[in-house]
CSV table of C-alpha atoms in Angstrom, one decimal:
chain,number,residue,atom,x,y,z
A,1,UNK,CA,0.0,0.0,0.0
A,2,UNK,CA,1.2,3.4,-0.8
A,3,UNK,CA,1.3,6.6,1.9
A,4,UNK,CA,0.4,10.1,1.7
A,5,UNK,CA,3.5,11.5,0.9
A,6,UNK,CA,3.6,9.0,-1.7
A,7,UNK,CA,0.2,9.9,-3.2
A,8,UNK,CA,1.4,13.7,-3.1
A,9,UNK,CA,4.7,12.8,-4.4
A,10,UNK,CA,3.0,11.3,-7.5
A,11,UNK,CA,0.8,14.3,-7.7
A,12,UNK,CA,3.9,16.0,-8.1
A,13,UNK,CA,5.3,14.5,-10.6
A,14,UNK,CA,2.2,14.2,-12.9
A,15,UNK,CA,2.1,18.1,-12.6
A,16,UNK,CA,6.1,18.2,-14.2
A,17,UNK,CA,5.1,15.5,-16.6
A,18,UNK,CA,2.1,18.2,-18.2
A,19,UNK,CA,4.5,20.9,-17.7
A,20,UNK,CA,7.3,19.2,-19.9
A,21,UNK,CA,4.6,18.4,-22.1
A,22,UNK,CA,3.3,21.6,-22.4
A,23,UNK,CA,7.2,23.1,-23.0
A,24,UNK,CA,7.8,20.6,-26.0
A,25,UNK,CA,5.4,21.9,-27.6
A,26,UNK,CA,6.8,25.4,-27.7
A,27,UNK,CA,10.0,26.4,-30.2
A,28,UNK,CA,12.8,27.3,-28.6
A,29,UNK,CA,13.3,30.8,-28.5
A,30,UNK,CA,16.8,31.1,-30.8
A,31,UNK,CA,14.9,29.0,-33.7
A,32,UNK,CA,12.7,30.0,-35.9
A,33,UNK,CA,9.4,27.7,-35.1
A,34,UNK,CA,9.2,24.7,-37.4
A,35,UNK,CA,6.2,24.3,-39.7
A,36,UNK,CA,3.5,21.9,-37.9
A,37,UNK,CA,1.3,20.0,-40.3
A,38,UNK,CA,-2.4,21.0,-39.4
A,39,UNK,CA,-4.3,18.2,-37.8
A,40,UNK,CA,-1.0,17.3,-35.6
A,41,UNK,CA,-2.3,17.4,-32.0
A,42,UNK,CA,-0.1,19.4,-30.0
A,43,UNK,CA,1.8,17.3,-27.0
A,44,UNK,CA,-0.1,19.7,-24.5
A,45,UNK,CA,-3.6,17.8,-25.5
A,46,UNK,CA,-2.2,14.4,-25.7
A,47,UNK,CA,-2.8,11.8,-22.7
A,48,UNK,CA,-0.6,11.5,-20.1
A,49,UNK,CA,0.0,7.8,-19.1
A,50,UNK,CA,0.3,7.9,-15.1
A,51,UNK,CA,1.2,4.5,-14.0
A,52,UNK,CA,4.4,2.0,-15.4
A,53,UNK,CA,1.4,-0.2,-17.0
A,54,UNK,CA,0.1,2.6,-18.9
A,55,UNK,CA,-3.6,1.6,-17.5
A,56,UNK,CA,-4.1,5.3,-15.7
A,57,UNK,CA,-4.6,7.8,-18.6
A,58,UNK,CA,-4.8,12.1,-17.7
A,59,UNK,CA,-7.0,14.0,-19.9
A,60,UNK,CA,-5.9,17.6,-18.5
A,61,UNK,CA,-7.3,19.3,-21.9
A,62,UNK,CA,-10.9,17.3,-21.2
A,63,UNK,CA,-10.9,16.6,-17.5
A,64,UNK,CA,-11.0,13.2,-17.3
A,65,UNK,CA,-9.2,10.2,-16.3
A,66,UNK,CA,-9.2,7.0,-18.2
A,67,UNK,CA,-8.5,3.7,-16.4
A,68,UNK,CA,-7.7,0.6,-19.3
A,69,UNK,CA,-9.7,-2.4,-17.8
A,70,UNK,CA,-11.1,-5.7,-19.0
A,71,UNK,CA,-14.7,-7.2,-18.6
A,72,UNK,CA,-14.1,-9.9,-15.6
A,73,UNK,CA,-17.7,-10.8,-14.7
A,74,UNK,CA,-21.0,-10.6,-16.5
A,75,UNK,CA,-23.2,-12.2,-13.9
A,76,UNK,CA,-22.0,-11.8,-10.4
A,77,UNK,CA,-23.9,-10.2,-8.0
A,78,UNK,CA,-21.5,-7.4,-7.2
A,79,UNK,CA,-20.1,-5.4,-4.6
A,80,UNK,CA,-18.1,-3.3,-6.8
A,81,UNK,CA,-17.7,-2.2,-10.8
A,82,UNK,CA,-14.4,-1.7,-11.0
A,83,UNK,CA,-11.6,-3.5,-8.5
A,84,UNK,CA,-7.7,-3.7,-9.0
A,85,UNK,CA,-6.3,-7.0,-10.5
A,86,UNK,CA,-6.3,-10.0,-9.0
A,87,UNK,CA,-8.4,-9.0,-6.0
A,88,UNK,CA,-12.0,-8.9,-5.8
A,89,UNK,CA,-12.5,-9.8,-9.5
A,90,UNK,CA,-15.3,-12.3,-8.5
A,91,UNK,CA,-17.8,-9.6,-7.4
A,92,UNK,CA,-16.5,-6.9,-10.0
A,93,UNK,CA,-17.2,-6.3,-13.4
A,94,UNK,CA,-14.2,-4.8,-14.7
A,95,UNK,CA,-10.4,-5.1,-13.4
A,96,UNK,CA,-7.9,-2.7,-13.3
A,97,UNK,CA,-3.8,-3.5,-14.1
A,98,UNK,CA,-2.7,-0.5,-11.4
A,99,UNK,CA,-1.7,0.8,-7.8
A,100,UNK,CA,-4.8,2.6,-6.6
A,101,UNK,CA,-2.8,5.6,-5.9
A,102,UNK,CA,-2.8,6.5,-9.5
A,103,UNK,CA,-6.4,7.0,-10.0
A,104,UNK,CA,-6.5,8.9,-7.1
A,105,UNK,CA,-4.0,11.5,-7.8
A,106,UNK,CA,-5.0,11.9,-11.4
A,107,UNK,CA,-8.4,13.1,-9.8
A,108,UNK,CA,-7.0,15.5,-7.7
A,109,UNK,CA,-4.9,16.7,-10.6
A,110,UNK,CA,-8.3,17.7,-12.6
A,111,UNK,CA,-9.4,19.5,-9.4
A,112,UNK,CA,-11.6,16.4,-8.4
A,113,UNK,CA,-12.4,17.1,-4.7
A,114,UNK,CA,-12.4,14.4,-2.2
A,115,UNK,CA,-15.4,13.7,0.2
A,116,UNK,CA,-15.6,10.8,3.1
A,117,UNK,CA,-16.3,7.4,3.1
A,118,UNK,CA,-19.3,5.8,4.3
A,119,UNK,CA,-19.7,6.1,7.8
A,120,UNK,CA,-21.9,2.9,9.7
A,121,UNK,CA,-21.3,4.2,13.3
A,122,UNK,CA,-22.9,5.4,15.7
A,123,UNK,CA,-25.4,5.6,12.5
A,124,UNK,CA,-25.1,5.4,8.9
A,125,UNK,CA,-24.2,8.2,6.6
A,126,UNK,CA,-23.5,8.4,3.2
A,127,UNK,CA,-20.4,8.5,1.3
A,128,UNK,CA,-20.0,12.7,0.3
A,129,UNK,CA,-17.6,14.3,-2.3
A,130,UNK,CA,-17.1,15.1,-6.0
A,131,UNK,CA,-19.9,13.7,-8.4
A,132,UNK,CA,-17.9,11.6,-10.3
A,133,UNK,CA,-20.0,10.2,-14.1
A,134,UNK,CA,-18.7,7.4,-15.3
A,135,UNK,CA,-18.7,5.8,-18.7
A,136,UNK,CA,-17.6,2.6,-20.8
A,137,UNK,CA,-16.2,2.7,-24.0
A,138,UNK,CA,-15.7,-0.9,-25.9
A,139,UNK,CA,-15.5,-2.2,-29.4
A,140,UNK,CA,-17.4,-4.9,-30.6
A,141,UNK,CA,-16.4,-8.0,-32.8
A,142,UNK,CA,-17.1,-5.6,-35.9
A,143,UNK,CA,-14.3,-2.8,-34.1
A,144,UNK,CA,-17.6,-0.8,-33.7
A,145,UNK,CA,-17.0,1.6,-30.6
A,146,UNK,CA,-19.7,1.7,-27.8
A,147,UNK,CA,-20.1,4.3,-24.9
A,148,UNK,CA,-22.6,4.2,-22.6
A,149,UNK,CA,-23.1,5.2,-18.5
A,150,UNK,CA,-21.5,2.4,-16.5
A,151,UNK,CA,-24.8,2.4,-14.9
A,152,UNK,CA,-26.2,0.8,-18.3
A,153,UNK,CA,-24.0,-2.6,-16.4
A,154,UNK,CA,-26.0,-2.2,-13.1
A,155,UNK,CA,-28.8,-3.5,-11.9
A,156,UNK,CA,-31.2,-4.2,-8.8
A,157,UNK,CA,-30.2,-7.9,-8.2
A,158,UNK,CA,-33.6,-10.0,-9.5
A,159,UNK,CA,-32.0,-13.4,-8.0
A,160,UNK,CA,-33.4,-13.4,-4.4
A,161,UNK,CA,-36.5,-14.4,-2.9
A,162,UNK,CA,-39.6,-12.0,-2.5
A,163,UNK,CA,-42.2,-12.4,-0.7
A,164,UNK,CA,-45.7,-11.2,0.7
A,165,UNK,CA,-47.5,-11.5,3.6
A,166,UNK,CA,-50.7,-14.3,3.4
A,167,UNK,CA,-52.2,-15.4,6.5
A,168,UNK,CA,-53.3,-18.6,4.8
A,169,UNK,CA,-53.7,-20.1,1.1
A,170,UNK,CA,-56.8,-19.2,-0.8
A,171,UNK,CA,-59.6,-22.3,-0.7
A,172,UNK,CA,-59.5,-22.5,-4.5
A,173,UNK,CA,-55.5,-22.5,-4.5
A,174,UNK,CA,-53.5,-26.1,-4.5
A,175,UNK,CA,-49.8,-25.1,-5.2
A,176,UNK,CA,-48.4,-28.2,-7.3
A,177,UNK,CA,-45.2,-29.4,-5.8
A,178,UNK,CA,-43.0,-28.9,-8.7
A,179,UNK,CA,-43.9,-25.2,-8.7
A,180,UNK,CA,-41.1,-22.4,-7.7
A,181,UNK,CA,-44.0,-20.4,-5.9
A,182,UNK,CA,-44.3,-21.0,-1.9
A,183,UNK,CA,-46.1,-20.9,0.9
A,184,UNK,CA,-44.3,-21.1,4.6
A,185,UNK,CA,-47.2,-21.9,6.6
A,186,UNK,CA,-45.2,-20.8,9.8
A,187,UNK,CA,-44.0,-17.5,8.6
A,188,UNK,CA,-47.2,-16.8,7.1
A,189,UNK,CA,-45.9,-16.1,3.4
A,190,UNK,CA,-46.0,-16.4,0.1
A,191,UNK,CA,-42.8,-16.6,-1.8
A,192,UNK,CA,-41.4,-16.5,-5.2
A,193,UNK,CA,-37.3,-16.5,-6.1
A,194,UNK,CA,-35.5,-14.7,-9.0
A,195,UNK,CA,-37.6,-12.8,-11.8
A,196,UNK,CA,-40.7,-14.1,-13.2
A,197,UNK,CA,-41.6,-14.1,-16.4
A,198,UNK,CA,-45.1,-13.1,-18.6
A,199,UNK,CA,-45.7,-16.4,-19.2
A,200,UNK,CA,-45.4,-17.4,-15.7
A,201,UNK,CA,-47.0,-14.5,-14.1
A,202,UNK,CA,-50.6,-15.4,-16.7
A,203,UNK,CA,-50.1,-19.2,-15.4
A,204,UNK,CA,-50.0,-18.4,-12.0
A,205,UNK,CA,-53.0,-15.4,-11.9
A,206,UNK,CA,-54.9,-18.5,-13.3
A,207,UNK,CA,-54.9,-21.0,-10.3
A,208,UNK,CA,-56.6,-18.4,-8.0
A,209,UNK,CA,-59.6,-16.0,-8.2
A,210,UNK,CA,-58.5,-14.2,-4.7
A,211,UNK,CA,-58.2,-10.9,-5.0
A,212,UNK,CA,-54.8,-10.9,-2.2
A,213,UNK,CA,-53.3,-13.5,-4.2
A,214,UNK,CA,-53.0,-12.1,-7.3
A,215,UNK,CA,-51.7,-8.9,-5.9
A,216,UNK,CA,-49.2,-10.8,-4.6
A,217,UNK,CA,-48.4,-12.3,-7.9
A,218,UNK,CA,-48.5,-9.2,-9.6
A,219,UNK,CA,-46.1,-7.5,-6.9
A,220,UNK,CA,-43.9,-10.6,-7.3
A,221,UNK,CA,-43.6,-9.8,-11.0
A,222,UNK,CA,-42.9,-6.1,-11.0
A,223,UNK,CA,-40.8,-5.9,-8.0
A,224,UNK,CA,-39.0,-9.0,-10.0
A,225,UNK,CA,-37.9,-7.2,-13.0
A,226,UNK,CA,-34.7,-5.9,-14.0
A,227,UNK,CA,-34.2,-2.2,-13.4
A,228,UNK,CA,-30.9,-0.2,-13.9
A,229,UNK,CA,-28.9,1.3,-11.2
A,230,UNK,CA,-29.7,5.3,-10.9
A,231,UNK,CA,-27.8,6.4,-8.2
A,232,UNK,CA,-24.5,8.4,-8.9
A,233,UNK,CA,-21.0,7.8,-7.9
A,234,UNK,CA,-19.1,10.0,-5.5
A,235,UNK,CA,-15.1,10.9,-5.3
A,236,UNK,CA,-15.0,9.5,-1.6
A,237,UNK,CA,-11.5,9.6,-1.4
A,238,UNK,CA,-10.3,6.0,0.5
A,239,UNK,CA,-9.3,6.2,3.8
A,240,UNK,CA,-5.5,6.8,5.4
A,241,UNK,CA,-4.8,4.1,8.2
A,242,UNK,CA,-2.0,3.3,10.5
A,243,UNK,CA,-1.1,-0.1,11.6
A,244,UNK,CA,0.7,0.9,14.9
A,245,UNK,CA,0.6,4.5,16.8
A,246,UNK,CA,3.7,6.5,14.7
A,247,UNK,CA,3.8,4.0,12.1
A,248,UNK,CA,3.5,4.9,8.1
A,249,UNK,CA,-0.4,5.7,7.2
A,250,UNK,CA,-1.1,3.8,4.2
A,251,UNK,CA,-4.3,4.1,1.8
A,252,UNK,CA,-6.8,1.6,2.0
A,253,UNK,CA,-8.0,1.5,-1.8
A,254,UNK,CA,-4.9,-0.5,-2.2
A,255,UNK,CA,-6.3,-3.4,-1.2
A,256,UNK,CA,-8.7,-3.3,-4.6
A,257,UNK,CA,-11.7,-1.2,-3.9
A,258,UNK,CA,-11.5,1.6,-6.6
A,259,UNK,CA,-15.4,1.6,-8.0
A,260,UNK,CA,-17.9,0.2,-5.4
A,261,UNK,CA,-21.4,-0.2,-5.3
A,262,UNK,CA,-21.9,-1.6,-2.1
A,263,UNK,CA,-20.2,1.0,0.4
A,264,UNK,CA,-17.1,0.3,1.5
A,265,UNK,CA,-14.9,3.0,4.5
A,266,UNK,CA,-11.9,1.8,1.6
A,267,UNK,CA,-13.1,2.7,-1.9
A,268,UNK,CA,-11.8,5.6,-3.8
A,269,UNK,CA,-15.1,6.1,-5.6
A,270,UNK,CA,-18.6,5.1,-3.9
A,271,UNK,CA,-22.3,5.1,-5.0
A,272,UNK,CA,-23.5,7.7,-3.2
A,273,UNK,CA,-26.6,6.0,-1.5
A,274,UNK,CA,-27.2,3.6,1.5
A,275,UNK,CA,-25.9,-0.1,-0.3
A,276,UNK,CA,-24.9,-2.6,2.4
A,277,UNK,CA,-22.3,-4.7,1.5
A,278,UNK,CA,-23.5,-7.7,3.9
A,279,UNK,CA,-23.5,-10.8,1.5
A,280,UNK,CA,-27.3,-11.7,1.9
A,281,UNK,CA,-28.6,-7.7,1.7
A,282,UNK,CA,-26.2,-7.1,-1.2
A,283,UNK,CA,-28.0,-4.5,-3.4
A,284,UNK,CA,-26.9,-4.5,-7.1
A,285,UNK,CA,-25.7,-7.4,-9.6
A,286,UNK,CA,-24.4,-7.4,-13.4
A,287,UNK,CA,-26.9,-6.4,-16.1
A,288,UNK,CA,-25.7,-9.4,-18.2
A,289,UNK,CA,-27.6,-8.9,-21.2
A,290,UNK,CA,-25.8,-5.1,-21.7
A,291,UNK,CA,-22.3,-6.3,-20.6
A,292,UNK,CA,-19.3,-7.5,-23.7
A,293,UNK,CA,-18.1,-10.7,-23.5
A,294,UNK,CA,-15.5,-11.7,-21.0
A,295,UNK,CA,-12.1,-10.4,-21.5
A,296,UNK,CA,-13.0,-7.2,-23.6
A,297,UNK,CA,-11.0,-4.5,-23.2
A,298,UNK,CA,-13.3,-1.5,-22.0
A,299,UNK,CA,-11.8,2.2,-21.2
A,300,UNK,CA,-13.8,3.7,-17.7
A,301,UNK,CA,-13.8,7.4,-18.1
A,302,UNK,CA,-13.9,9.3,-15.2
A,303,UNK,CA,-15.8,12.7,-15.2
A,304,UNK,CA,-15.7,15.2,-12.5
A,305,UNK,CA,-19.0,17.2,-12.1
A,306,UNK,CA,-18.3,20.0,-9.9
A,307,UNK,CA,-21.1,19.6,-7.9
A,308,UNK,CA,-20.9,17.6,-4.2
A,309,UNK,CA,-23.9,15.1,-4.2
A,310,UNK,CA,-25.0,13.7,-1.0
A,311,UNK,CA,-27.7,11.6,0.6
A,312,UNK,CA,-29.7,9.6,-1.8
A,313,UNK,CA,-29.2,9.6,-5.6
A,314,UNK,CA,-31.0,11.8,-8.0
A,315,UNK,CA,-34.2,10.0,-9.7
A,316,UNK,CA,-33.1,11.0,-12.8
A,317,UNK,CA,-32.6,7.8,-15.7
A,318,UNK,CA,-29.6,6.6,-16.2
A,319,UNK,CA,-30.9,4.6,-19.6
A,320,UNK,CA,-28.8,7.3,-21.5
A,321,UNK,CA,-26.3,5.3,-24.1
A,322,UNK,CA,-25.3,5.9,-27.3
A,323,UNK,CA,-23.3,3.5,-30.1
A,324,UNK,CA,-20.4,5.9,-32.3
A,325,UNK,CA,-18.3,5.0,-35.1
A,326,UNK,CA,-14.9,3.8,-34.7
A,327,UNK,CA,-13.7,6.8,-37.0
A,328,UNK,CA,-15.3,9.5,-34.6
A,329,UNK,CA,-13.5,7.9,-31.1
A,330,UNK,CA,-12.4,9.7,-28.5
A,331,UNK,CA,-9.8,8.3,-26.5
């Protein structure tokens, strides 16, 4: 894990490399300035790789940072989108080839502003800072380049059980024992698991004429089906720790956490809502059907809104996506 003075040290250093950058592109002052040809893009605009794998990109000129990942889960039910390599890839849907430190300074070098974690005790608050959009860039088998909101990859997890309150089974009502619907006679409830489909949802509205029972089929069905993550991401900013009074603080998001959706005290960015990470509450899992296969090579972009969000996430849809020819991509 890397320190403080480590994080500002990099910060540092980014700041000389876009400096020297910026002076290369100027003619020296006792020769005349040589003739440019006109769609050269000037070394000032170019990125600026941060990090020895060349996986941490600066876009001064644009304000963004880019992070080089690959697709490493389509259908987990996740606790983040984006981890470092070979850490929490099994509950992730993209992995990262970097030291967290990276992505962190590169933020602060865009004037990103960091916030503060989650906080659980004595009572929950959110996670505060920077609004922080994200989007994915790919290219398909036919090299045709995609970009949509990462929140296009994120849904409410459908594969747990729902249930509604029945004090007992309609008269007309014999569940047959190879269904998937349930009744706990103890509990008093009537359950379904995972989403249900049309089909399934006509079948079972036909083996009852009580009026509770089919509102609980129809609540089963809509509460069932897939919708897309809305909440925003915040720059949280990780957490400093010591292991031992005097000893070296080191940053947290080093252990993996970089984009979470579950909050986490450790993750660089957060969605800015209440999203418990306990395994059996977990809040979020892969929207398969929109994700490239595994493997794919997807660019994150990282795009500071300077506005703080806090609290709860805006209502607003996140179902905003677009698909742009290769010739017109911006990376």
């Amino acid at each position: 894990m890397r320190t403080i003075p480590q994080i500002l040290l990099l910060l540092f250093v980014t700041s000389g490399m876009l400096t020297t950058a910026r002076a290369a592109d100027k003619p020296a002052a006792d020769k005349p300035a040589a003739k440019k040809p006109a769609k050269t893009e000037k070394a000032a605009d170019a990125l600026v790789k941060l990090n020895p794998e060349g996986t941490v990109l600066l876009d001064l000129k644009g304000k963004r940072v880019l992070l080089k990942t690959k697709v490493v889960q389509r259908e987990a039910v996740l606790e983040f989108f984006c981890c470092l390599s070979q850490t929490l890839e099994h509950e992730s849907i993209v992995s990262l080839d970097s030291k967290a430190m990276y992505i962190h300074a590169a933020l602060l070098r865009i004037g990103a502003k960091p916030g503060k974690p989650a906080q659980f005790d004595p009572e929950y608050k959110p996670p505060t800072g920077q609004k922080i959009d994200i989007f994915v860039q790919w290219r398909d088998k036919k090299k045709t380049l995609h970009r949509v909101r990462a929140q296009d990859w994120v849904q409410r997890v459908t594969r747990r059980f729902y249930s509604v309150p029945m004090e007992k089974l309609p008269n007309d009502l014999k569940i047959p024992a190879e269904s998937e619907l349930r009744y706990d006679k103890f509990a008093k409830e009537l359950l379904w698991f995972g989403p249900m489909t049309e089909k399934q949802k006509k079948r079972l509205l036909a083996w009852s004429k009580d009026a509770a029972y089919k509102k609980g089929i129809e609540k089963f069905f809509d509460d069932s089906q897939p919708q897309k993550m809305t909440a925003e991401w915040v720059f949280a900013g990780s957490q400093f720790v010591r292991d031992e009074p005097g000893g070296p603080e080191y940053y947290l998001a080093e252990s993996g956490q970089i984009i979470s959706v579950a909050n986490f005290s450790s993750s660089i960015i957060d969605v800015a809502m209440k999203s418990t990470d306990a395994e059996a509450n977990l809040l979020f899992e892969a929207a398969t059907d929109q994700i490239p296969p595994l493997g794919t090579e997807v660019t994150v972009e990282l795009i500071p809104q300077f506005k703080p969000v806090k609290g709860e996430a805006s209502k607003k849809s996140a179902a905003t996506s677009k698909t742009t020819p290769s010739k017109s991509s911006k990376k």
